[in-house]
Coordinates of C-alpha atoms and ligand atoms in Angstrom, one line a residue:
M1 CA -214.2 -61.3 121.1
T2 CA -210.3 -61.2 121.8
P3 CA -210.6 -61.4 125.8
T4 CA -208.4 -58.7 127.2
P5 CA -204.7 -60.4 127.3
L6 CA -204.3 -61.9 130.9
T7 CA -200.7 -59.0 131.8
E8 CA -202.9 -56.4 130.8
M9 CA -205.6 -56.8 133.1
T10 CA -206.0 -54.4 135.9
A11 CA -206.3 -57.4 138.8
W12 CA -203.2 -58.8 137.4
K13 CA -201.2 -55.3 137.5
A14 CA -202.8 -55.0 141.0
L15 CA -201.6 -58.7 141.9
E16 CA -197.9 -57.7 140.5
S17 CA -197.2 -54.2 142.7
H18 CA -199.2 -56.4 145.5
A19 CA -197.3 -59.6 145.2
A20 CA -193.7 -57.4 145.8
T21 CA -195.0 -56.2 148.9
I22 CA -196.0 -59.2 150.4
Q23 CA -192.3 -60.8 149.0
T24 CA -190.6 -58.5 151.8
K25 CA -193.0 -59.8 154.6
H26 CA -192.5 -63.1 156.6
L27 CA -195.5 -65.3 157.6
R28 CA -194.1 -65.1 161.3
E29 CA -194.9 -61.3 161.2
M30 CA -198.2 -62.1 159.3
F31 CA -199.0 -64.7 162.2
A32 CA -197.6 -62.3 165.0
A33 CA -200.2 -59.2 163.5
D34 CA -203.2 -61.7 163.5
P35 CA -203.7 -64.4 166.4
Q36 CA -207.1 -65.1 164.6
R37 CA -205.6 -66.3 161.1
G38 CA -204.5 -69.9 161.5
E39 CA -208.6 -70.0 161.8
R40 CA -209.6 -67.4 160.2
M41 CA -207.7 -68.1 156.6
T42 CA -210.1 -72.0 156.3
A43 CA -212.5 -73.1 154.5
E44 CA -214.2 -76.3 154.8
A45 CA -216.6 -78.1 151.8
C46 CA -218.0 -81.2 152.2
G47 CA -215.7 -83.6 153.9
L48 CA -212.6 -81.6 153.5
F49 CA -211.0 -78.8 155.7
L50 CA -208.7 -76.4 153.9
D51 CA -206.2 -74.2 155.9
Y52 CA -204.9 -72.2 153.7
S53 CA -203.4 -69.8 156.3
K54 CA -199.5 -70.5 155.7
H55 CA -199.5 -68.7 152.8
R56 CA -198.0 -65.7 151.6
I57 CA -200.9 -63.7 151.5
D58 CA -202.9 -61.1 153.2
D59 CA -207.0 -60.2 153.0
E60 CA -205.9 -57.7 149.7
T61 CA -204.2 -60.7 148.3
L62 CA -207.9 -62.5 148.7
R63 CA -209.7 -59.4 147.4
L64 CA -207.5 -59.3 144.3
F65 CA -208.0 -63.0 143.5
Q66 CA -211.7 -62.1 143.4
A67 CA -211.2 -59.4 140.8
L68 CA -208.9 -61.6 138.7
A69 CA -211.5 -64.0 138.5
A70 CA -214.0 -61.5 137.8
E71 CA -211.9 -59.7 135.1
S72 CA -210.9 -63.3 133.6
G73 CA -215.2 -64.3 133.5
L74 CA -214.3 -67.1 135.4
E75 CA -217.3 -68.0 136.8
D76 CA -219.4 -67.8 133.3
R77 CA -216.3 -70.1 132.1
R78 CA -217.4 -72.4 135.0
A79 CA -221.0 -72.2 134.0
A80 CA -220.2 -73.0 130.6
M81 CA -218.8 -76.3 131.3
F82 CA -221.4 -77.4 133.9
R83 CA -223.9 -76.7 131.0
G84 CA -221.4 -78.3 128.4
D85 CA -220.6 -75.7 126.0
K86 CA -217.6 -76.4 123.7
I87 CA -215.2 -75.2 125.7
N88 CA -212.6 -77.5 124.5
V89 CA -212.1 -75.4 121.6
T90 CA -209.3 -77.0 119.6
E91 CA -210.8 -80.2 119.6
N92 CA -214.3 -78.5 119.3
R93 CA -215.8 -80.8 122.5
A94 CA -217.5 -80.2 125.5
V95 CA -216.2 -81.3 128.4
L96 CA -218.5 -82.7 130.8
H97 CA -216.6 -85.2 133.2
T98 CA -219.1 -83.2 135.6
A99 CA -222.1 -85.1 134.2
L100 CA -220.5 -88.7 135.1
R101 CA -221.1 -88.1 138.9
A102 CA -224.9 -86.4 138.1
P103 CA -227.3 -88.0 140.1
R104 CA -230.0 -90.0 137.5
E105 CA -232.5 -87.1 137.6
A106 CA -230.1 -84.8 136.4
V107 CA -230.3 -82.9 133.0
I108 CA -227.4 -82.2 131.3
E109 CA -227.5 -82.0 127.4
V110 CA -224.9 -82.0 124.8
D111 CA -226.1 -80.9 121.0
G112 CA -229.9 -81.5 122.6
K113 CA -229.6 -84.4 124.1
N114 CA -229.6 -85.3 127.7
V115 CA -226.8 -87.3 128.2
V116 CA -227.4 -88.7 132.1
P117 CA -229.6 -91.3 131.0
D118 CA -226.4 -92.8 128.8
V119 CA -224.5 -92.4 131.7
H120 CA -226.3 -94.3 134.1
A121 CA -227.0 -97.0 131.7
V122 CA -223.1 -97.5 131.1
L123 CA -222.9 -97.5 135.3
D124 CA -225.8 -99.9 135.3
K125 CA -224.2 -102.1 133.0
M126 CA -221.1 -102.0 134.7
A127 CA -222.3 -103.1 137.7
A128 CA -224.3 -106.1 136.6
F129 CA -220.7 -106.9 135.3
A130 CA -218.5 -105.9 138.4
E131 CA -221.1 -108.4 140.3
S132 CA -220.7 -111.1 138.3
I133 CA -217.2 -111.2 138.4
R134 CA -217.1 -110.3 142.0
S135 CA -219.5 -113.5 142.5
G136 CA -218.0 -115.5 141.0
A137 CA -221.1 -115.8 138.6
W138 CA -218.9 -115.0 135.5
T139 CA -216.6 -118.1 134.9
G140 CA -213.8 -118.2 132.4
Y141 CA -213.9 -120.7 129.1
T142 CA -213.2 -123.5 131.2
G143 CA -215.3 -122.9 133.8
K144 CA -213.5 -121.3 136.3
P145 CA -214.2 -118.3 138.1
I146 CA -212.1 -115.3 137.5
R147 CA -209.9 -114.6 140.2
N148 CA -207.3 -111.9 138.3
V149 CA -208.1 -108.5 136.9
I150 CA -205.9 -107.0 134.7
N151 CA -206.1 -103.4 133.3
I152 CA -204.8 -102.9 130.2
G153 CA -204.3 -99.1 129.1
I154 CA -202.2 -95.9 129.4
G155 CA -202.1 -92.5 130.3
G156 CA -205.6 -91.5 131.4
S157 CA -206.9 -95.2 130.8
D158 CA -204.4 -96.2 133.4
L159 CA -203.2 -93.5 136.4
G160 CA -206.8 -93.2 137.4
P161 CA -207.5 -96.8 137.7
V162 CA -204.4 -97.6 139.5
M163 CA -204.6 -94.4 141.6
A164 CA -208.4 -95.7 142.9
Y165 CA -207.4 -98.8 143.5
E166 CA -204.6 -98.2 145.7
A167 CA -206.5 -95.3 147.3
L168 CA -209.3 -97.7 148.0
R169 CA -207.7 -100.8 148.5
H170 CA -209.0 -101.0 151.9
Y171 CA -212.5 -101.2 150.5
S172 CA -211.3 -103.8 148.1
E173 CA -212.3 -107.6 147.3
R174 CA -209.0 -109.4 148.9
E175 CA -209.9 -112.5 146.7
L176 CA -209.4 -110.9 143.5
T177 CA -205.7 -109.7 142.5
M178 CA -206.2 -106.8 140.7
R179 CA -202.9 -105.6 138.1
F180 CA -202.3 -102.9 135.6
V181 CA -200.5 -102.6 132.2
S182 CA -199.0 -99.9 131.0
N183 CA -195.8 -99.6 129.8
V184 CA -195.1 -101.2 126.2
D185 CA -191.8 -102.5 127.8
G186 CA -192.7 -106.3 127.7
S187 CA -191.6 -106.2 131.3
D188 CA -194.8 -104.8 132.5
F189 CA -196.8 -107.5 130.9
A190 CA -194.6 -110.3 131.8
E191 CA -194.3 -109.3 135.7
A192 CA -198.0 -108.5 135.4
V193 CA -199.2 -112.2 134.6
H194 CA -196.0 -114.3 135.8
D195 CA -197.8 -116.0 138.8
L196 CA -201.6 -116.1 136.9
D197 CA -203.8 -118.4 135.4
P198 CA -205.0 -117.6 131.8
E199 CA -208.2 -119.9 132.9
E200 CA -208.4 -117.2 135.9
T201 CA -207.8 -114.2 134.6
L202 CA -210.3 -111.4 133.1
F203 CA -208.1 -108.6 131.0
I204 CA -210.2 -105.0 130.5
V205 CA -208.5 -103.3 127.4
S206 CA -208.9 -99.9 128.6
S207 CA -208.7 -97.2 125.6
K208 CA -210.8 -94.4 124.6
T209 CA -209.7 -95.4 121.0
F210 CA -208.5 -98.5 121.2
T211 CA -205.8 -97.6 118.4
T212 CA -203.0 -96.8 121.4
L213 CA -199.8 -98.1 120.4
E214 CA -199.2 -99.4 124.0
T215 CA -202.0 -100.7 124.9
M216 CA -203.1 -102.6 121.7
T217 CA -200.0 -104.0 122.1
N218 CA -200.0 -105.4 125.4
A219 CA -203.8 -106.3 124.6
H220 CA -202.5 -108.2 121.6
S221 CA -199.6 -109.9 124.1
A222 CA -202.4 -110.8 126.6
R223 CA -204.3 -112.3 123.9
V224 CA -201.2 -114.5 123.1
W225 CA -200.7 -115.3 126.9
A226 CA -204.5 -116.2 127.2
L227 CA -204.9 -118.4 124.0
G228 CA -201.5 -120.3 124.7
K229 CA -203.4 -122.0 127.3
L230 CA -206.7 -121.7 126.0
K231 CA -206.5 -122.4 122.7
Q232 CA -209.7 -121.8 121.3
T233 CA -210.2 -118.2 120.1
E234 CA -213.7 -118.4 121.6
A235 CA -211.7 -118.0 125.2
V236 CA -211.1 -114.3 124.2
A237 CA -214.7 -113.1 124.8
K238 CA -214.8 -115.1 128.2
H239 CA -211.2 -113.6 129.2
F240 CA -211.3 -110.0 127.8
V241 CA -214.0 -106.9 128.4
A242 CA -213.2 -103.6 126.3
V243 CA -213.7 -99.8 127.8
S244 CA -213.7 -98.2 124.5
T245 CA -215.4 -95.5 122.5
N246 CA -214.6 -97.5 119.2
A247 CA -217.1 -100.5 119.0
K248 CA -215.3 -101.4 115.4
E249 CA -211.8 -101.8 116.7
V250 CA -213.3 -103.6 119.9
A251 CA -215.2 -106.2 117.8
K252 CA -212.1 -106.8 115.3
F253 CA -209.8 -107.8 118.3
G254 CA -212.4 -109.9 119.3
I255 CA -213.8 -108.9 122.4
D256 CA -217.7 -109.6 122.3
T257 CA -219.7 -106.0 122.1
A258 CA -221.8 -107.1 124.8
N259 CA -218.9 -106.2 126.6
M260 CA -218.3 -103.0 125.6
F261 CA -218.5 -100.1 128.5
G262 CA -218.6 -97.4 126.5
F263 CA -218.4 -93.5 127.1
W264 CA -218.2 -90.1 125.6
D265 CA -216.1 -87.9 123.5
W266 CA -217.0 -85.3 126.0
V267 CA -214.7 -87.4 128.4
G268 CA -211.2 -86.7 128.5
G269 CA -208.7 -89.4 129.1
R270 CA -207.6 -87.9 132.6
Y271 CA -211.0 -87.3 133.7
S272 CA -212.4 -90.4 132.8
M273 CA -211.6 -92.6 135.9
D274 CA -215.5 -91.9 137.1
A275 CA -216.8 -92.8 133.7
A276 CA -216.3 -96.9 132.5
I277 CA -212.5 -96.4 132.3
G278 CA -213.3 -97.3 136.3
L279 CA -214.3 -100.7 135.4
S280 CA -211.6 -102.2 137.4
T281 CA -212.0 -100.1 140.1
M282 CA -216.0 -100.8 140.7
I283 CA -214.7 -104.6 140.4
A284 CA -212.3 -104.2 143.1
I285 CA -214.5 -102.2 145.5
G286 CA -218.2 -103.1 144.4
A287 CA -220.6 -101.1 142.8
E288 CA -222.0 -100.0 146.1
N289 CA -218.5 -98.2 147.1
F290 CA -217.9 -96.8 143.2
R291 CA -221.1 -95.0 143.6
R292 CA -220.2 -93.6 146.9
M293 CA -216.8 -92.1 145.1
L294 CA -219.1 -90.6 142.5
A295 CA -221.2 -89.0 145.2
G296 CA -218.0 -87.7 146.5
F297 CA -217.1 -86.0 143.1
H298 CA -220.6 -84.8 142.7
A299 CA -220.9 -82.8 145.9
M300 CA -217.5 -80.8 145.2
D301 CA -219.0 -80.4 141.9
E302 CA -221.7 -78.6 143.3
H303 CA -219.5 -77.0 145.8
F304 CA -217.3 -75.6 143.0
R305 CA -220.4 -74.2 141.1
T306 CA -222.2 -72.9 144.0
A307 CA -220.3 -71.5 147.0
P308 CA -218.8 -68.0 147.2
L309 CA -215.6 -67.7 146.0
A310 CA -214.1 -66.5 149.2
Q311 CA -215.1 -70.3 150.6
N312 CA -214.6 -72.2 147.3
L313 CA -211.6 -74.7 148.0
P314 CA -211.2 -75.3 144.2
F315 CA -210.8 -71.5 143.4
L316 CA -208.7 -70.9 146.8
M317 CA -206.1 -73.6 145.8
G318 CA -206.1 -73.0 141.9
M319 CA -205.3 -69.1 142.8
L320 CA -202.8 -69.9 145.0
T321 CA -201.3 -71.8 142.9
V322 CA -201.2 -69.3 140.0
W323 CA -200.1 -66.6 142.5
Y324 CA -196.7 -68.4 143.6
T325 CA -196.1 -69.4 139.6
S326 CA -196.8 -66.1 138.5
F327 CA -195.6 -63.6 141.1
F328 CA -193.0 -66.0 142.8
G329 CA -191.2 -67.6 140.1
A330 CA -192.1 -71.2 142.3
E331 CA -191.8 -74.2 139.6
T332 CA -193.1 -76.7 141.6
V333 CA -195.9 -77.7 143.8
A334 CA -195.0 -80.8 146.0
V335 CA -198.0 -82.7 146.8
L336 CA -197.6 -84.7 150.0
P337 CA -200.3 -87.5 151.2
Y338 CA -199.7 -88.5 154.7
D339 CA -201.9 -92.0 153.9
N340 CA -200.1 -94.7 152.0
Y341 CA -203.2 -95.5 149.9
L342 CA -202.8 -92.3 148.6
K343 CA -199.2 -93.1 147.1
R344 CA -200.0 -92.7 143.5
F345 CA -201.9 -90.0 144.2
P346 CA -199.0 -87.7 142.7
A347 CA -198.3 -89.7 139.8
Y348 CA -201.9 -89.4 139.3
L349 CA -201.9 -85.6 139.8
Q350 CA -199.0 -85.5 137.3
Q351 CA -200.8 -85.9 134.3
L352 CA -204.0 -84.2 135.5
T353 CA -202.6 -81.3 136.2
M354 CA -199.6 -81.0 133.7
E355 CA -201.3 -82.2 130.8
S356 CA -204.3 -80.2 131.3
N357 CA -202.2 -76.7 132.0
G358 CA -199.0 -77.2 130.5
K359 CA -199.5 -75.6 127.4
H360 CA -197.9 -71.9 126.1
V361 CA -200.6 -71.0 124.1
T362 CA -203.7 -68.8 124.9
L363 CA -207.0 -70.1 123.3
D364 CA -206.6 -67.8 121.0
G365 CA -203.4 -68.8 119.6
R366 CA -201.3 -66.0 121.3
H367 CA -197.6 -67.2 123.0
V368 CA -198.2 -66.3 126.6
N369 CA -195.5 -63.8 127.9
Y370 CA -196.0 -65.6 132.1
Q371 CA -195.3 -69.2 133.3
T372 CA -198.2 -71.5 133.1
C373 CA -198.9 -75.2 134.8
P374 CA -196.1 -75.8 137.5
I375 CA -194.4 -79.1 137.8
F376 CA -196.2 -81.1 140.4
W377 CA -194.2 -84.1 142.4
G378 CA -194.4 -86.0 145.9
E379 CA -194.6 -88.8 147.6
P380 CA -196.4 -90.0 150.6
G381 CA -195.2 -88.7 154.0
T382 CA -193.4 -89.6 156.1
N383 CA -190.9 -91.5 153.6
G384 CA -190.2 -87.8 151.8
Q385 CA -189.3 -86.2 155.1
H386 CA -186.2 -88.5 154.7
S387 CA -185.4 -87.9 151.3
F388 CA -186.0 -84.9 149.4
Y389 CA -187.5 -82.5 152.3
Q390 CA -184.2 -81.1 152.9
L391 CA -184.4 -79.0 149.4
I392 CA -187.6 -77.4 150.5
H393 CA -186.9 -76.5 153.8
Q394 CA -183.4 -75.2 153.2
G395 CA -182.6 -75.1 149.2
T396 CA -182.9 -72.4 147.4
R397 CA -186.1 -72.9 145.5
L398 CA -189.5 -71.6 146.5
I399 CA -192.0 -75.3 146.6
P400 CA -195.2 -74.7 147.8
C401 CA -196.7 -78.1 149.5
D402 CA -199.8 -79.2 149.8
F403 CA -200.0 -81.6 153.0
I404 CA -203.1 -84.3 152.8
G405 CA -204.1 -86.1 155.7
F406 CA -206.9 -88.0 158.0
A407 CA -208.4 -87.6 161.4
H408 CA -208.4 -91.7 161.9
S409 CA -206.1 -94.8 159.9
L410 CA -208.0 -97.3 158.0
N411 CA -205.6 -99.9 160.3
P412 CA -205.2 -98.2 163.9
L413 CA -201.9 -99.6 165.2
G414 CA -200.6 -98.3 168.4
N415 CA -199.4 -94.8 167.9
H416 CA -198.6 -94.8 164.7
H417 CA -201.2 -92.3 163.1
D418 CA -200.6 -90.1 165.8
L419 CA -196.7 -90.3 164.6
L420 CA -198.0 -89.8 161.5
M421 CA -199.9 -86.8 162.1
S422 CA -197.7 -85.2 164.3
N423 CA -195.3 -84.8 161.1
I424 CA -197.7 -83.0 158.7
F425 CA -198.3 -80.4 161.5
A426 CA -194.5 -80.1 162.8
Q427 CA -193.6 -79.9 158.6
A428 CA -196.0 -77.5 158.1
E429 CA -194.9 -75.3 161.3
A430 CA -191.5 -75.8 160.1
L431 CA -191.6 -74.7 156.7
A432 CA -193.7 -71.7 157.4
F433 CA -191.5 -70.4 160.6
G434 CA -188.5 -71.7 160.2
K435 CA -186.1 -71.6 163.2
T436 CA -184.2 -67.8 163.4
P437 CA -180.1 -67.6 163.9
E438 CA -181.0 -66.5 167.3
Q439 CA -183.2 -69.3 168.0
V440 CA -180.0 -71.9 166.9
K441 CA -177.3 -69.9 169.0
A442 CA -179.7 -69.8 172.0
E443 CA -179.5 -73.6 171.6
G444 CA -175.8 -73.5 172.5
T445 CA -174.9 -74.0 168.7
A446 CA -171.3 -72.8 167.8
D447 CA -171.2 -69.5 165.7
W448 CA -169.8 -71.4 162.4
L449 CA -172.8 -74.2 162.4
V450 CA -175.5 -71.4 163.0
P451 CA -175.9 -70.9 159.4
H452 CA -176.0 -74.2 158.4
R453 CA -179.0 -74.8 161.3
T454 CA -180.8 -72.1 160.2
F455 CA -184.5 -72.3 158.8
E456 CA -185.5 -68.9 157.1
G457 CA -189.0 -70.7 156.7
N458 CA -191.9 -68.3 155.0
R459 CA -192.3 -71.6 153.0
P460 CA -196.0 -71.8 152.0
S461 CA -198.5 -74.9 152.2
N462 CA -202.4 -76.1 152.2
V463 CA -203.0 -78.5 155.2
I464 CA -206.0 -80.3 153.8
L465 CA -207.6 -82.7 156.4
A466 CA -210.4 -85.2 156.2
E467 CA -211.9 -87.9 158.6
K468 CA -210.9 -90.6 156.9
M469 CA -210.0 -92.3 153.3
T470 CA -213.3 -93.1 152.2
P471 CA -214.9 -93.4 148.5
E472 CA -216.7 -90.1 149.0
I473 CA -213.6 -88.4 150.2
L474 CA -211.3 -89.8 147.4
G475 CA -214.2 -88.4 144.7
Q476 CA -214.0 -85.0 146.8
L477 CA -210.1 -84.7 146.5
V478 CA -209.9 -85.9 142.8
A479 CA -212.6 -83.1 142.0
L480 CA -210.9 -80.7 144.1
Y481 CA -208.0 -80.9 142.1
E482 CA -209.7 -81.1 138.9
H483 CA -211.6 -78.0 139.5
S484 CA -208.7 -76.5 140.7
V485 CA -206.9 -77.0 137.7
F486 CA -209.9 -75.7 135.9
V487 CA -209.5 -72.5 137.6
Q488 CA -206.0 -72.0 136.8
G489 CA -206.6 -72.7 133.2
V490 CA -209.2 -69.8 133.3
I491 CA -207.0 -67.6 134.5
W492 CA -204.4 -68.2 132.5
Q493 CA -206.5 -68.5 129.3
I494 CA -205.4 -71.7 128.3
D495 CA -207.6 -74.6 126.9
S496 CA -206.9 -77.0 129.8
F497 CA -208.4 -79.8 127.7
D498 CA -206.7 -80.8 124.7
Q499 CA -203.1 -82.9 124.6
W500 CA -201.5 -82.0 121.1
G501 CA -198.2 -81.7 123.0
V502 CA -198.3 -85.9 123.3
E503 CA -199.2 -86.3 119.4
L504 CA -195.4 -85.5 117.9
G505 CA -193.8 -88.2 120.0
K506 CA -196.4 -90.5 119.0
V507 CA -196.2 -89.7 115.2
L508 CA -192.5 -90.0 115.0
A509 CA -192.4 -93.5 117.0
V510 CA -194.4 -95.1 114.1
R511 CA -191.8 -93.9 111.7
I512 CA -189.0 -95.3 113.2
I513 CA -190.4 -98.7 114.3
P514 CA -190.1 -99.9 110.8
E515 CA -186.2 -98.5 110.9
L516 CA -185.3 -100.6 113.6
E517 CA -187.5 -103.7 112.4
S518 CA -186.2 -103.6 108.7
A519 CA -183.9 -106.8 107.8
T520 CA -182.1 -104.5 105.4
E521 CA -180.3 -101.2 106.4
P522 CA -183.0 -98.4 105.6
D523 CA -182.4 -95.1 104.2
L524 CA -182.5 -92.7 107.3
R525 CA -183.5 -89.2 106.7
H526 CA -183.6 -87.8 110.4
D527 CA -181.0 -85.5 112.1
S528 CA -177.4 -87.1 112.8
S529 CA -178.1 -87.8 116.1
T530 CA -180.9 -89.7 115.7
N531 CA -179.7 -91.4 112.6
A532 CA -176.7 -92.1 114.4
L533 CA -178.8 -93.9 117.4
I534 CA -180.6 -96.0 115.4
R535 CA -177.8 -97.2 113.3
R536 CA -176.1 -98.0 116.9
Y537 CA -179.3 -99.7 118.0
R538 CA -179.4 -101.6 115.2
R539 CA -175.6 -103.3 115.8
M540 CA -176.0 -103.9 119.3
R541 CA -179.2 -105.8 118.3
R542 CA -177.2 -107.6 115.6
K543 CA -174.4 -108.3 117.9
Q544 CA -176.7 -110.1 120.7
A545 CA -178.7 -112.1 117.7
Ligands
LIG1 C1 -205.2 -87.9 128.2 C2 -204.9 -88.2 127.0 C3 -204.0 -89.6 127.4 C4 -205.1 -90.6 126.8 C5 -204.0 -91.9 126.8 C6 -204.3 -93.1 126.3 O1 -206.6 -86.9 128.7 O2 -205.6 -88.1 126.4 O3 -203.2 -89.7 128.4 O4 -205.6 -90.8 128.3 O5 -203.4 -91.4 125.8 O6 -205.8 -92.9 125.2 P1 -206.7 -94.3 124.9 O7 -207.7 -94.1 126.1 O8 -206.9 -93.7 123.7 O9 -205.9 -95.4 124.7

């Protein structure tokens, strides 16, 4: 059955006219009219507290969010995802990253088969391997213990592992050097290995398909680098393991398939950091901490699955993103973690959000007549305050912000932490309430300077607080955003789980490679710009040669 087009839904139309009223209101008035607002418009789940009171919404907005969810069949779609239905329609696949963190006794079926025992079998195998590296029991070809671990992967096979390693570095084994190579730019690989000894280095080649150009190019360079010192090809088995679904290609590379860690086609790349793609994370933080992270993911899954929508964190955050994108013309969302360990979190979220919801056709192939995914970006606080926050405060665009902070630092140092956190509260306050011309004048500011020093305010933000950065909290945070992305995708009626937009560039690059490498002048049949660029590049290369 063809669903009602979004913009024809009753709740959508109601939100449209409601937005016109809200746009005339200032957060200052809304707070003045309801002294309890700051306490009331909050929600808490697992270890995360969300203050969403500084949003341009009222109780009617929240009611309409639920009405739109009902009209969009959100709860049915959520049930379908958790049940393992093939909701990724363009790839005819189930979407079951939630099974990756399900407890051992859970039963989740794909095509009539319970997948949970397989998930735990891989986790157990990963744990045994991670322990052998951490303890030094696994030795390299020449008998030395492994001291350096390099994950080679890209996209979903890189961003999650890098982010999680940085986020949980405090919990990591400091005797091990962990590095990540993703870019096909040789500099990435060269810098990653420049001070390492192949005898003590393990490469994890992480690639679902084991055919990705960047990853395979880096893996082959790693092989050459390692064998440069180790000489014997048998050494590959001691210095390379694979995370993949493609056993044939793994074996062809020379990796012992006993040292291959598998996953399944129902795990999307950007949803795979808690599958075997997290092997580097597990080696860094140990199996127990990894399982704590999975427990955090699972706790948020259960919250999303069962909590009433009015208190459902992923629902609220997802709908707020839809609200500003579709009704306020907001083009971006800034994610601002006030925790240095989360420095790669915005980069990770860019893929999760934009590869998932950066789509312009609906599930049934119609061109949308509304905006979908906003651009996610951000930097850890307080650094961003001294660069781009100016635009958020006084620029011409509306930029909803997510502030993320913790009550306790993992590295208590003098009063650093209170200083850090005072900035979250101050920034969210300044964005919402601003500073009126009267206030600026009252400070004795010259009239001509008043407009420059005035802050309009009325700029929305979430504040997410947790006790401290732990593996559980990281799992909860990631799952919170995963499910928020899901909510947005359902409302926008798109397939959040395919990524056809990544394909075209890949295909074209493969066609161009021989044109760059050929010894004779190639017969170029691109457009005039691409042809000219290729010719110029070839001339520049010849000149240097
Ligand atoms: C993620 C995408 C994409 C993928 C990379 C790497 O959802 O599918 O980012 O993760 O292209 O793919 P491989 O793991 O197959 O190398």
